[in-house]
Coordinates of C-alpha atoms in Angstrom, one line a residue:
Chain A
M301 CA 0.2 -0.1 0.1
S302 CA 1.2 3.5 -0.7
Y303 CA 0.9 6.2 1.7
K304 CA 0.0 9.9 0.5
I305 CA 0.6 11.4 3.7
E306 CA 3.0 10.5 6.6
I307 CA 2.5 12.4 10.0
E308 CA 5.7 11.9 12.1
D309 CA 6.3 13.0 15.6
L310 CA 3.3 15.8 15.2
N311 CA 2.7 18.1 18.3
A312 CA 0.5 21.0 18.3
W313 CA -0.2 24.0 20.6
F314 CA -2.7 26.7 21.3
N315 CA -0.3 29.2 22.8
A316 CA 0.9 27.1 26.2
K317 CA -1.8 24.2 25.9
K318 CA -0.8 21.2 24.0
V319 CA -3.7 19.6 21.8
L320 CA -1.8 16.9 19.4
K321 CA 0.8 14.7 21.5
D322 CA 3.1 13.0 19.3
I323 CA 1.0 11.7 16.4
Y324 CA 2.7 9.1 14.2
M325 CA 0.1 8.3 11.3
K326 CA 0.2 6.9 7.5
I327 CA -2.8 7.7 5.5
P328 CA -3.4 5.7 2.5
E329 CA -3.3 7.2 -0.7
K330 CA -7.1 7.2 -2.8
A331 CA -8.7 6.2 0.5
V332 CA -11.1 7.9 2.7
T333 CA -9.5 8.2 6.5
A334 CA -11.7 9.0 9.2
I335 CA -10.8 10.5 12.3
I336 CA -12.9 10.0 15.4
G337 CA -13.1 11.1 19.1
P338 CA -14.9 13.4 21.6
S339 CA -15.1 16.9 21.3
G340 CA -12.1 18.7 22.0
C341 CA -9.4 15.8 21.5
G342 CA -7.8 17.5 18.7
K343 CA -9.2 15.8 15.4
T344 CA -9.7 19.4 13.4
T345 CA -6.4 20.8 14.9
L346 CA -5.1 17.5 13.3
I347 CA -6.1 18.0 9.8
R348 CA -5.4 21.8 10.0
C349 CA -1.7 20.6 10.5
I350 CA -2.2 18.8 7.1
N351 CA -2.8 22.3 5.1
R352 CA -0.7 24.6 7.5
M353 CA -3.9 25.9 8.4
H354 CA -3.0 25.5 12.2
E355 CA -0.4 28.2 12.6
L356 CA -2.6 30.5 11.3
S357 CA -5.0 30.1 14.2
P358 CA -4.5 32.7 17.1
G359 CA -1.4 31.1 19.0
G360 CA -1.5 28.0 17.1
K361 CA 2.2 26.5 16.9
V362 CA 2.8 23.0 15.3
S363 CA 6.5 20.8 15.6
G364 CA 7.2 17.8 14.1
R365 CA 7.0 16.4 10.3
V366 CA 3.9 15.9 7.8
L367 CA 5.2 14.0 4.4
L368 CA 3.0 14.8 1.5
N369 CA 4.2 12.4 -1.3
G370 CA 7.4 12.3 1.0
E371 CA 8.3 15.6 1.4
N372 CA 8.1 17.4 4.6
I373 CA 5.6 20.3 4.5
Y374 CA 6.9 21.9 7.6
A375 CA 10.3 22.1 5.7
K376 CA 11.9 25.4 5.6
D377 CA 11.7 26.3 2.2
V378 CA 8.1 25.0 1.6
D379 CA 5.3 28.0 0.7
P380 CA 2.6 26.9 2.7
V381 CA 0.3 28.6 0.0
I382 CA 1.6 25.8 -2.5
I383 CA 0.7 23.0 0.0
R384 CA -3.0 24.5 0.1
R385 CA -3.2 24.2 -3.4
K386 CA -2.4 20.4 -3.3
V387 CA -4.3 20.1 0.0
G388 CA -7.9 21.2 -0.2
M389 CA -10.4 21.6 2.7
V390 CA -14.1 21.6 3.5
F391 CA -15.2 23.3 6.7
Q392 CA -17.7 22.2 9.3
K393 CA -20.2 25.0 8.1
P394 CA -20.7 25.6 4.6
N395 CA -18.7 28.8 3.6
P396 CA -19.4 29.8 0.0
F397 CA -18.6 33.3 -1.0
P398 CA -21.8 35.2 -0.6
M399 CA -20.6 38.2 -3.0
M400 CA -19.8 35.9 -6.0
S401 CA -21.9 33.7 -8.3
V402 CA -22.2 30.0 -8.1
Y403 CA -19.9 29.9 -10.8
D404 CA -17.1 32.3 -9.5
N405 CA -17.2 30.4 -6.3
V406 CA -16.1 27.4 -8.2
A407 CA -13.9 29.7 -10.1
A408 CA -12.4 31.3 -7.3
G409 CA -9.1 28.8 -6.4
L410 CA -8.5 28.7 -10.2
K411 CA -8.4 32.5 -10.7
L412 CA -6.1 32.5 -7.7
T413 CA -3.9 30.7 -9.5
G414 CA -3.7 32.9 -12.3
L415 CA -6.3 31.3 -15.0
N416 CA -8.3 33.4 -16.5
D417 CA -9.2 31.6 -19.9
K418 CA -13.0 31.6 -19.9
S419 CA -13.3 28.5 -22.0
K420 CA -10.9 26.4 -19.7
L421 CA -12.7 27.9 -16.6
D422 CA -16.2 26.9 -18.0
E423 CA -14.9 23.6 -18.2
I424 CA -13.4 23.1 -15.0
V425 CA -16.7 24.6 -13.3
E426 CA -18.8 22.4 -15.4
K427 CA -16.6 19.3 -14.6
S428 CA -16.2 20.3 -10.8
L429 CA -20.1 20.9 -10.3
K430 CA -21.1 17.7 -11.9
L431 CA -18.5 15.6 -9.9
T432 CA -20.3 17.1 -6.9
S433 CA -23.7 16.3 -8.6
L434 CA -24.8 19.9 -8.3
W435 CA -24.8 20.6 -11.9
E436 CA -28.4 19.8 -12.8
E437 CA -29.5 21.5 -9.9
V438 CA -27.6 24.9 -10.7
K439 CA -26.8 24.9 -14.3
N440 CA -29.5 27.8 -14.9
E441 CA -28.7 29.6 -12.1
L442 CA -24.9 29.9 -12.4
H443 CA -24.9 33.6 -11.9
K444 CA -26.7 33.6 -8.6
S445 CA -25.0 34.1 -5.3
G446 CA -23.5 31.3 -3.9
A447 CA -25.3 32.1 -0.6
S448 CA -28.9 31.5 -2.2
L449 CA -28.5 27.9 -2.3
S450 CA -29.8 25.5 0.3
G451 CA -27.4 24.5 3.3
G452 CA -26.9 20.8 1.5
Q453 CA -26.0 22.4 -1.7
Q454 CA -23.9 25.3 -0.1
Q455 CA -21.7 22.2 1.3
R456 CA -21.5 20.5 -2.3
L457 CA -20.7 23.8 -3.9
C458 CA -17.7 24.5 -1.3
I459 CA -16.6 20.8 -2.2
A460 CA -16.8 21.6 -5.9
R461 CA -14.8 24.8 -5.1
A462 CA -12.4 22.7 -3.6
L463 CA -12.0 20.1 -6.2
A464 CA -11.7 22.8 -8.9
V465 CA -8.0 23.3 -8.2
E466 CA -7.5 19.6 -8.5
P467 CA -5.7 18.7 -5.1
E468 CA -4.3 15.6 -4.4
V469 CA -5.8 15.3 -0.8
I470 CA -9.2 16.8 0.3
L471 CA -9.4 17.4 4.1
M472 CA -12.8 17.5 5.3
D473 CA -14.0 18.8 8.9
E474 CA -16.8 17.4 10.0
P475 CA -18.7 18.6 6.6
T476 CA -22.5 17.2 7.6
S477 CA -22.7 18.8 11.1
A478 CA -24.6 21.6 9.7
L479 CA -26.8 19.5 7.6
D480 CA -30.0 17.6 7.3
P481 CA -29.8 13.3 6.8
L482 CA -30.9 13.9 3.6
A483 CA -28.3 16.5 2.4
S484 CA -25.8 14.5 4.5
A485 CA -26.7 11.2 3.0
K486 CA -25.7 13.1 -0.3
I487 CA -22.4 14.1 0.8
E488 CA -21.6 10.9 2.2
Q489 CA -22.2 9.4 -1.3
L490 CA -19.7 12.1 -2.9
I491 CA -17.2 11.1 -0.6
R492 CA -17.3 7.7 -1.5
R493 CA -17.3 8.4 -5.4
L494 CA -14.3 10.7 -4.7
S495 CA -12.5 8.3 -2.9
K496 CA -11.6 6.5 -6.2
K497 CA -9.6 9.8 -7.2
Y498 CA -8.3 11.7 -4.2
T499 CA -7.3 11.1 -0.8
I500 CA -9.6 12.3 1.7
I501 CA -9.6 12.7 5.3
I502 CA -12.6 13.5 7.2
V503 CA -13.1 14.4 10.7
T504 CA -16.2 13.4 12.2
H505 CA -18.0 13.2 15.5
N506 CA -20.7 11.0 14.1
M507 CA -19.4 7.4 14.4
Q508 CA -22.0 5.7 11.9
Q509 CA -20.7 8.1 9.3
A510 CA -17.3 7.0 9.8
A511 CA -18.6 3.4 9.5
R512 CA -20.1 4.4 6.3
V513 CA -17.9 6.4 4.5
S514 CA -14.1 5.5 5.7
D515 CA -11.5 2.8 4.7
F516 CA -9.3 3.6 7.8
T517 CA -10.2 5.0 10.9
G518 CA -8.1 6.8 13.6
F519 CA -9.6 7.6 17.3
L520 CA -8.0 10.4 18.8
Y521 CA -8.4 11.1 22.4
L522 CA -6.9 13.9 24.5
G523 CA -4.7 14.8 21.6
E524 CA -3.3 11.4 21.3
L525 CA -4.0 8.8 18.7
V526 CA -5.2 6.0 20.5
E527 CA -5.7 3.6 17.7
F528 CA -5.6 3.6 13.9
D529 CA -6.4 0.8 11.8
E530 CA -8.8 -0.6 8.6
T531 CA -12.4 0.9 9.6
K532 CA -13.4 -2.4 9.9
K533 CA -11.2 -3.7 12.5
I534 CA -11.8 -0.5 14.5
F535 CA -15.3 -0.9 14.7
E536 CA -15.5 -4.8 14.9
N537 CA -12.5 -5.7 16.6
P538 CA -10.7 -2.5 18.4
K539 CA -7.4 -3.5 20.0
T540 CA -7.7 -0.9 23.1
E541 CA -10.4 -1.0 25.7
L542 CA -10.4 2.7 25.4
T543 CA -11.6 2.7 21.8
E544 CA -13.9 -0.2 22.3
K545 CA -15.7 2.0 25.2
Y546 CA -15.7 5.0 23.0
I547 CA -17.2 3.0 19.7
T548 CA -19.8 1.6 21.9
G549 CA -20.9 4.8 23.2
E550 CA -19.7 4.5 26.7
F551 CA -18.5 7.9 26.8
G552 CA -17.8 10.7 23.9
Chain B
M1160 CA -46.5 47.9 30.6
D1161 CA -44.7 46.9 27.3
K1162 CA -47.6 48.9 25.3
L1163 CA -46.6 52.1 27.2
F1164 CA -42.9 51.4 26.7
N1165 CA -43.2 50.8 23.2
G1166 CA -45.6 54.1 22.5
F1167 CA -42.7 56.0 24.5
L1168 CA -40.0 54.7 22.4
A1169 CA -42.0 55.3 19.2
L1170 CA -42.7 58.8 20.3
I1171 CA -38.7 59.5 21.0
A1172 CA -38.1 58.1 17.6
C1173 CA -40.7 60.3 16.1
N1174 CA -38.6 63.0 17.3
V1175 CA -36.0 62.7 14.5
F1176 CA -38.2 63.3 11.8
V1177 CA -39.7 66.4 14.0
I1178 CA -36.6 67.9 14.6
L1179 CA -35.6 67.4 10.6
F1180 CA -39.0 69.0 9.5
L1181 CA -38.9 71.9 11.8
M1182 CA -35.3 72.4 10.6
L1183 CA -36.1 72.3 7.0
Y1184 CA -39.2 74.4 7.4
K1185 CA -37.1 77.1 9.6
I1186 CA -34.5 77.1 6.9
L1187 CA -37.2 77.4 4.3
E1188 CA -39.0 80.4 6.1
G1189 CA -35.6 82.1 6.2
A1190 CA -34.5 81.7 2.7
R1191 CA -38.1 82.7 1.3
L1192 CA -37.1 86.2 0.5
S1193 CA -34.0 85.2 -1.2
L1194 CA -35.9 82.3 -3.1
Q1195 CA -38.9 84.6 -4.3
T1196 CA -36.2 87.4 -5.3
Y1197 CA -33.6 85.0 -7.3
G1198 CA -35.5 82.0 -8.1
F1199 CA -33.6 79.1 -9.8
S1200 CA -30.7 81.9 -10.9
F1201 CA -29.7 81.7 -7.4
F1202 CA -28.1 78.1 -8.3
W1203 CA -26.3 78.8 -11.2
G1204 CA -25.5 82.5 -10.6
A1205 CA -21.9 83.4 -10.3
S1206 CA -21.9 86.9 -8.3
W1207 CA -22.1 87.6 -5.0
E1208 CA -22.8 91.1 -4.6
P1209 CA -24.8 91.8 -1.3
F1210 CA -23.5 95.6 -1.6
P1211 CA -23.7 96.9 -5.0
P1212 CA -21.2 99.3 -6.5
T1213 CA -23.7 102.0 -7.3
P1214 CA -27.0 102.3 -5.1
D1215 CA -29.4 102.2 -8.1
M1216 CA -28.4 98.6 -8.7
Q1217 CA -30.0 95.7 -7.0
P1218 CA -28.0 93.0 -4.6
S1219 CA -27.1 89.9 -6.6
F1220 CA -26.6 86.4 -5.3
G1221 CA -25.7 83.1 -7.0
V1222 CA -23.8 80.2 -5.6
L1223 CA -22.2 78.5 -8.4
P1224 CA -18.5 78.9 -7.2
L1225 CA -19.5 77.8 -4.0
I1226 CA -21.1 74.6 -5.1
Q1227 CA -17.8 74.2 -7.3
G1228 CA -15.6 74.7 -4.4
T1229 CA -17.4 72.6 -2.1
L1230 CA -18.2 69.8 -4.6
V1231 CA -14.4 70.0 -5.9
T1232 CA -12.6 70.0 -2.6
S1233 CA -14.9 67.3 -1.1
A1234 CA -14.4 64.9 -4.1
M1235 CA -10.7 65.3 -4.1
A1236 CA -10.2 64.8 -0.3
L1237 CA -12.1 61.8 -1.0
L1238 CA -9.8 61.0 -3.6
L1239 CA -6.8 61.3 -1.6
A1240 CA -8.2 60.2 1.7
T1241 CA -9.9 57.0 0.3
P1242 CA -6.9 54.5 -0.3
I1243 CA -4.8 55.9 2.7
S1244 CA -7.8 55.0 4.6
L1245 CA -8.5 51.7 3.2
G1246 CA -5.1 50.9 3.6
I1247 CA -4.9 51.8 7.1
G1248 CA -8.0 49.5 7.9
L1249 CA -7.1 46.7 6.1
T1250 CA -3.6 46.7 7.9
L1251 CA -5.5 47.4 11.0
S1252 CA -7.8 44.3 10.6
E1253 CA -5.7 41.9 8.8
F1254 CA -2.0 42.3 8.8
S1255 CA -0.2 44.1 11.8
P1256 CA 0.1 42.2 15.3
K1257 CA -2.4 42.8 18.0
R1258 CA -0.5 45.4 20.4
L1259 CA 0.4 47.4 17.3
N1260 CA -3.6 47.6 16.5
F1261 CA -4.5 49.2 19.3
L1262 CA -1.9 52.2 19.2
V1263 CA -2.7 53.0 15.7
S1264 CA -6.1 52.6 16.3
F1265 CA -6.0 55.0 19.2
L1266 CA -3.9 57.3 17.1
V1267 CA -6.4 57.2 14.3
E1268 CA -9.3 58.0 16.9
L1269 CA -7.4 60.9 18.4
L1270 CA -6.9 62.6 15.0
A1271 CA -11.0 62.7 14.8
A1272 CA -11.0 64.3 18.0
I1273 CA -8.7 67.1 17.3
P1274 CA -10.9 70.5 17.0
S1275 CA -11.3 71.8 13.3
V1276 CA -9.7 75.0 14.0
I1277 CA -6.5 73.3 14.9
Y1278 CA -6.5 71.6 11.7
G1279 CA -6.7 74.9 10.4
L1280 CA -4.2 76.3 12.2
W1281 CA -1.8 73.6 11.3
G1282 CA -2.6 74.2 7.5
I1283 CA -1.8 77.9 7.4
F1284 CA 1.4 77.6 9.9
I1285 CA 2.8 74.1 8.6
L1286 CA 1.3 72.7 5.8
I1287 CA 1.0 76.0 3.5
P1288 CA 4.2 77.0 3.7
F1289 CA 5.7 73.6 3.1
L1290 CA 3.3 72.9 0.2
Q1291 CA 3.6 76.2 -1.6
N1292 CA 7.6 76.0 -1.3
H1293 CA 8.4 72.1 -1.9
I1294 CA 5.4 70.4 -3.3
Y1295 CA 3.4 72.7 -5.5
P1296 CA 6.4 73.7 -7.8
A1297 CA 7.3 70.4 -8.3
L1298 CA 3.6 69.6 -9.3
Q1299 CA 3.5 72.5 -11.6
A1300 CA 6.8 71.5 -13.1
T1301 CA 5.5 67.8 -13.8
F1302 CA 2.1 68.5 -14.7
G1303 CA 1.7 72.2 -15.9
F1304 CA 0.4 70.8 -19.3
I1305 CA -2.7 70.3 -17.9
P1306 CA -4.7 73.5 -17.2
L1307 CA -5.8 72.4 -13.6
F1308 CA -2.3 72.6 -12.8
Q1309 CA -1.4 76.4 -14.4
E1310 CA -1.6 79.8 -13.2
S1311 CA 0.3 81.5 -10.2
I1312 CA 0.6 79.2 -7.1
R1313 CA -1.0 80.4 -4.2
G1314 CA -0.6 79.0 -0.6
P1315 CA -4.4 78.9 0.2
C1316 CA -6.2 77.2 -2.6
V1317 CA -8.4 74.2 -3.6
L1318 CA -5.6 71.8 -3.6
T1319 CA -4.3 72.9 -0.1
G1320 CA -8.2 72.8 0.9
S1321 CA -8.6 69.2 -0.4
I1322 CA -5.7 68.1 1.3
V1323 CA -6.9 69.2 4.7
L1324 CA -10.1 67.8 4.2
A1325 CA -8.6 64.6 3.2
V1326 CA -6.6 64.6 6.5
M1327 CA -9.7 65.2 8.4
I1328 CA -11.8 62.4 7.3
I1329 CA -9.0 59.7 7.2
P1330 CA -9.9 59.0 11.0
T1331 CA -13.7 58.3 9.9
I1332 CA -13.1 56.4 6.9
S1333 CA -10.3 54.5 8.2
A1334 CA -12.2 53.6 11.5
I1335 CA -15.2 52.5 10.0
S1336 CA -13.8 50.5 7.4
R1337 CA -11.3 48.8 9.7
D1338 CA -14.6 48.0 11.9
V1339 CA -16.5 46.4 8.6
F1340 CA -13.2 44.4 7.4
A1341 CA -13.2 43.1 10.8
A1342 CA -16.4 42.2 10.8
V1343 CA -15.8 39.8 8.0
P1344 CA -16.1 36.0 9.3
D1345 CA -13.4 34.2 9.7
S1346 CA -14.5 31.5 8.3
Q1347 CA -14.7 33.3 4.8
R1348 CA -10.9 34.2 5.0
E1349 CA -10.5 30.4 6.2
A1350 CA -12.4 29.3 2.9
I1351 CA -10.1 31.6 0.7
I1352 CA -6.7 30.7 2.5
A1353 CA -7.8 26.8 2.1
L1354 CA -7.6 27.5 -1.5
G1355 CA -4.3 28.8 -1.7
A1356 CA -4.7 32.3 -1.4
T1357 CA -1.7 34.9 -0.4
R1358 CA -2.2 37.1 2.1
W1359 CA -2.7 40.0 -0.6
E1360 CA -5.5 37.7 -2.1
T1361 CA -6.9 36.9 1.2
A1362 CA -7.4 40.8 1.7
R1363 CA -8.7 41.5 -1.5
M1364 CA -11.5 38.8 -0.7
V1365 CA -12.1 40.8 2.6
M1366 CA -12.4 43.9 0.9
S1367 CA -14.9 42.6 -1.9
Y1368 CA -17.0 41.0 1.3
A1369 CA -16.9 44.3 3.0
R1370 CA -17.5 46.7 -0.2
S1371 CA -21.0 47.7 1.0
G1372 CA -19.8 49.0 4.6
V1373 CA -16.8 50.3 2.7
I1374 CA -18.9 52.4 0.4
G1375 CA -20.8 53.3 3.3
A1376 CA -17.5 54.4 5.3
I1377 CA -16.6 56.5 2.1
I1378 CA -19.7 58.5 1.7
L1379 CA -19.9 59.4 5.5
G1380 CA -16.4 60.9 4.9
L1381 CA -17.9 62.9 1.9
G1382 CA -20.7 64.0 4.2
R1383 CA -18.1 65.1 6.6
A1384 CA -16.2 66.7 3.9
V1385 CA -18.8 68.7 2.3
G1386 CA -19.9 70.1 5.9
E1387 CA -16.8 70.7 7.1
T1388 CA -16.7 74.5 8.0
M1389 CA -13.6 75.7 10.0
A1390 CA -10.3 74.0 8.8
I1391 CA -11.7 74.5 5.1
T1392 CA -12.6 78.5 5.6
M1393 CA -8.7 79.1 7.0
V1394 CA -6.9 77.6 4.3
I1395 CA -9.2 77.8 1.1
G1396 CA -8.5 81.3 0.2
N1397 CA -12.3 82.4 0.5
S1398 CA -12.2 84.0 -2.8
F1399 CA -15.7 84.1 -4.7
N1400 CA -15.0 83.1 -8.3
L1401 CA -15.3 80.1 -10.3
F1402 CA -11.7 78.3 -10.3
N1403 CA -9.6 76.9 -13.4
S1404 CA -6.7 75.8 -11.8
L1405 CA -6.3 73.9 -8.6
F1406 CA -3.9 76.5 -7.2
D1407 CA -6.8 79.0 -7.5
P1408 CA -8.5 80.3 -4.1
S1409 CA -11.9 79.0 -4.1
Y1410 CA -14.7 79.6 -1.6
T1411 CA -17.2 76.6 0.0
L1412 CA -20.9 77.0 0.8
A1413 CA -20.1 76.2 4.5
S1414 CA -17.2 79.0 4.6
I1415 CA -19.4 81.9 3.4
I1416 CA -22.0 81.3 6.0
A1417 CA -19.5 80.9 8.8
N1418 CA -17.8 84.5 7.1
E1419 CA -20.5 86.5 6.4
F1420 CA -23.2 85.5 8.9
T1421 CA -22.5 88.1 11.6
E1422 CA -22.1 91.0 9.2
A1423 CA -25.3 90.2 7.2
S1424 CA -27.8 92.4 8.9
S1425 CA -28.6 94.5 6.1
P1426 CA -30.0 94.5 3.6
P1427 CA -32.7 91.7 4.5
V1428 CA -32.3 89.8 1.4
Y1429 CA -28.6 89.5 2.3
I1430 CA -29.2 87.2 5.1
S1431 CA -31.9 85.3 3.5
A1432 CA -29.7 84.3 0.8
L1433 CA -27.1 83.0 3.1
I1434 CA -30.0 80.9 5.0
E1435 CA -30.5 79.9 1.2
V1436 CA -26.9 78.9 1.0
G1437 CA -27.3 76.9 4.4
L1438 CA -30.7 75.1 2.5
V1439 CA -28.2 74.2 -0.6
L1440 CA -25.8 72.8 1.9
F1441 CA -28.6 70.8 3.9
V1442 CA -30.2 69.3 0.6
L1443 CA -26.7 68.4 -0.5
N1444 CA -25.8 66.6 2.4
L1445 CA -29.0 65.0 2.7
A1446 CA -28.8 63.7 -1.1
I1447 CA -25.2 62.3 0.0
N1448 CA -26.4 60.3 2.9
A1449 CA -29.5 59.1 0.9
F1450 CA -27.3 58.1 -1.9
A1451 CA -25.0 56.3 0.4
I1452 CA -28.2 54.3 2.0
V1453 CA -29.0 53.3 -1.5
I1454 CA -26.0 52.1 -2.4
V1455 CA -25.2 50.1 1.0
W1456 CA -28.6 48.9 0.5
Q1457 CA -27.8 47.8 -3.1
T1458 CA -25.1 45.9 -2.7
M1459 CA -26.3 44.0 0.6
K1460 CA -28.9 42.8 -1.5
R1461 CA -26.8 41.5 -4.1
V1462 CA -24.7 39.8 -1.1
K1463 CA -27.3 38.3 0.0
G1464 CA -28.7 37.0 -3.3
S1465 CA -32.2 37.2 -2.6

């Protein structure tokens, strides 16, 4: 198996508070990896370390190595902007740009890269919206504000926006927590489809979701990676008592 | 009890309209003589003769040069102040460290608290000598082929007035734009950063998100510039003429009221004409503010997309 991301000796802080402790993790390519754990265990911080967003939070600090395709993204000469183009992110609450149209939302990342060729943009926007099954729903409303869509559509728009720049990895931070069950189901199907082409890491507090969508699961507790394995093994035959207690709902 | 309280609040709120209409009524009443005597020629006339040279002539009043002076100095002040102010607002909300923020915000707000007569004195004793000796000759040497930069250089002139106004409205525009930039949700910044935006691209997104607020800030600044009296009176030269060059002295609506009101006891049409100048200023400012509200409202509607 080939690994897309290798996390080695990763520690992260908010000011003096250590929120991630000595994380080692190997994330397989073109598969869905779920990060589960109770609130405040560091799930979000962990994925924000993978696209160098954590260091932008007030008081955020990181040490250790995160290798993307074998290269440390925290090496001195690495530009975080380049990393973020390779590692896209979808947030907990849908955050389309309300001052931009649906079309411009999807094209936003491309325009940052300097792409201005209209026909090329049209093509990528359509492709990205089709990937997220949004095309049929919005193809006549491309000029409308991104904020005019429903919550579920907004989140798929945000995924399309992330996909448009053709990242290698997509980080998702509880992407369905603000959505209704039907909209969540659509996003989950989408994640499954995308996993054929992309490496996906999804943070979720919903264990059923982790079981449904992921191939691998990591259980994070108080900033430590307690267990990381194939999803099936984690849910059917966890190695540690703590993991078992968490997935059976004894705490969380 | 709730009903009583609501009624009480409604009554207080109504005061705004009462005051507005009372003011308008009083101004109209005071300006009636002038309105009747001069009609529309008051607005596009360009002479100001309260005391005609020969006794058989009637006093004549026309405010076109005042409107020109007011609008041009205000517009130029806006042109000068807006980029600087947006720069300050953006630096404070996006780029500078927190500790520095506090200090700079404090200084900017302090600028707003300086009495305008002090700005006028600063204009006369510091700014004018400096501009007249160093900046204006260079400007003329460079841009002298444009008519706006021709003719002999005076210290107190349209350009000096505009610069002083610009300095005076910078605190207003930068403080408000800082607040509207800071009000842009962090989720929006994270969205664009996660797409691979640089800091500058992020700042551009912030400006675009906040544009209705920015327009509001700019127009509030414009309102302030149009109504500003003391400082501009001290540095614009107070010369009743349609000007051709930025180095010409000029006059503004507010300045002429301040300068001449105390001496305008007779003839009665003189004081009435000055009150009508006030009416023009009042309507101009009302129009600017209404315009601002419409623009802010429009862009908000576009942003919400409904």
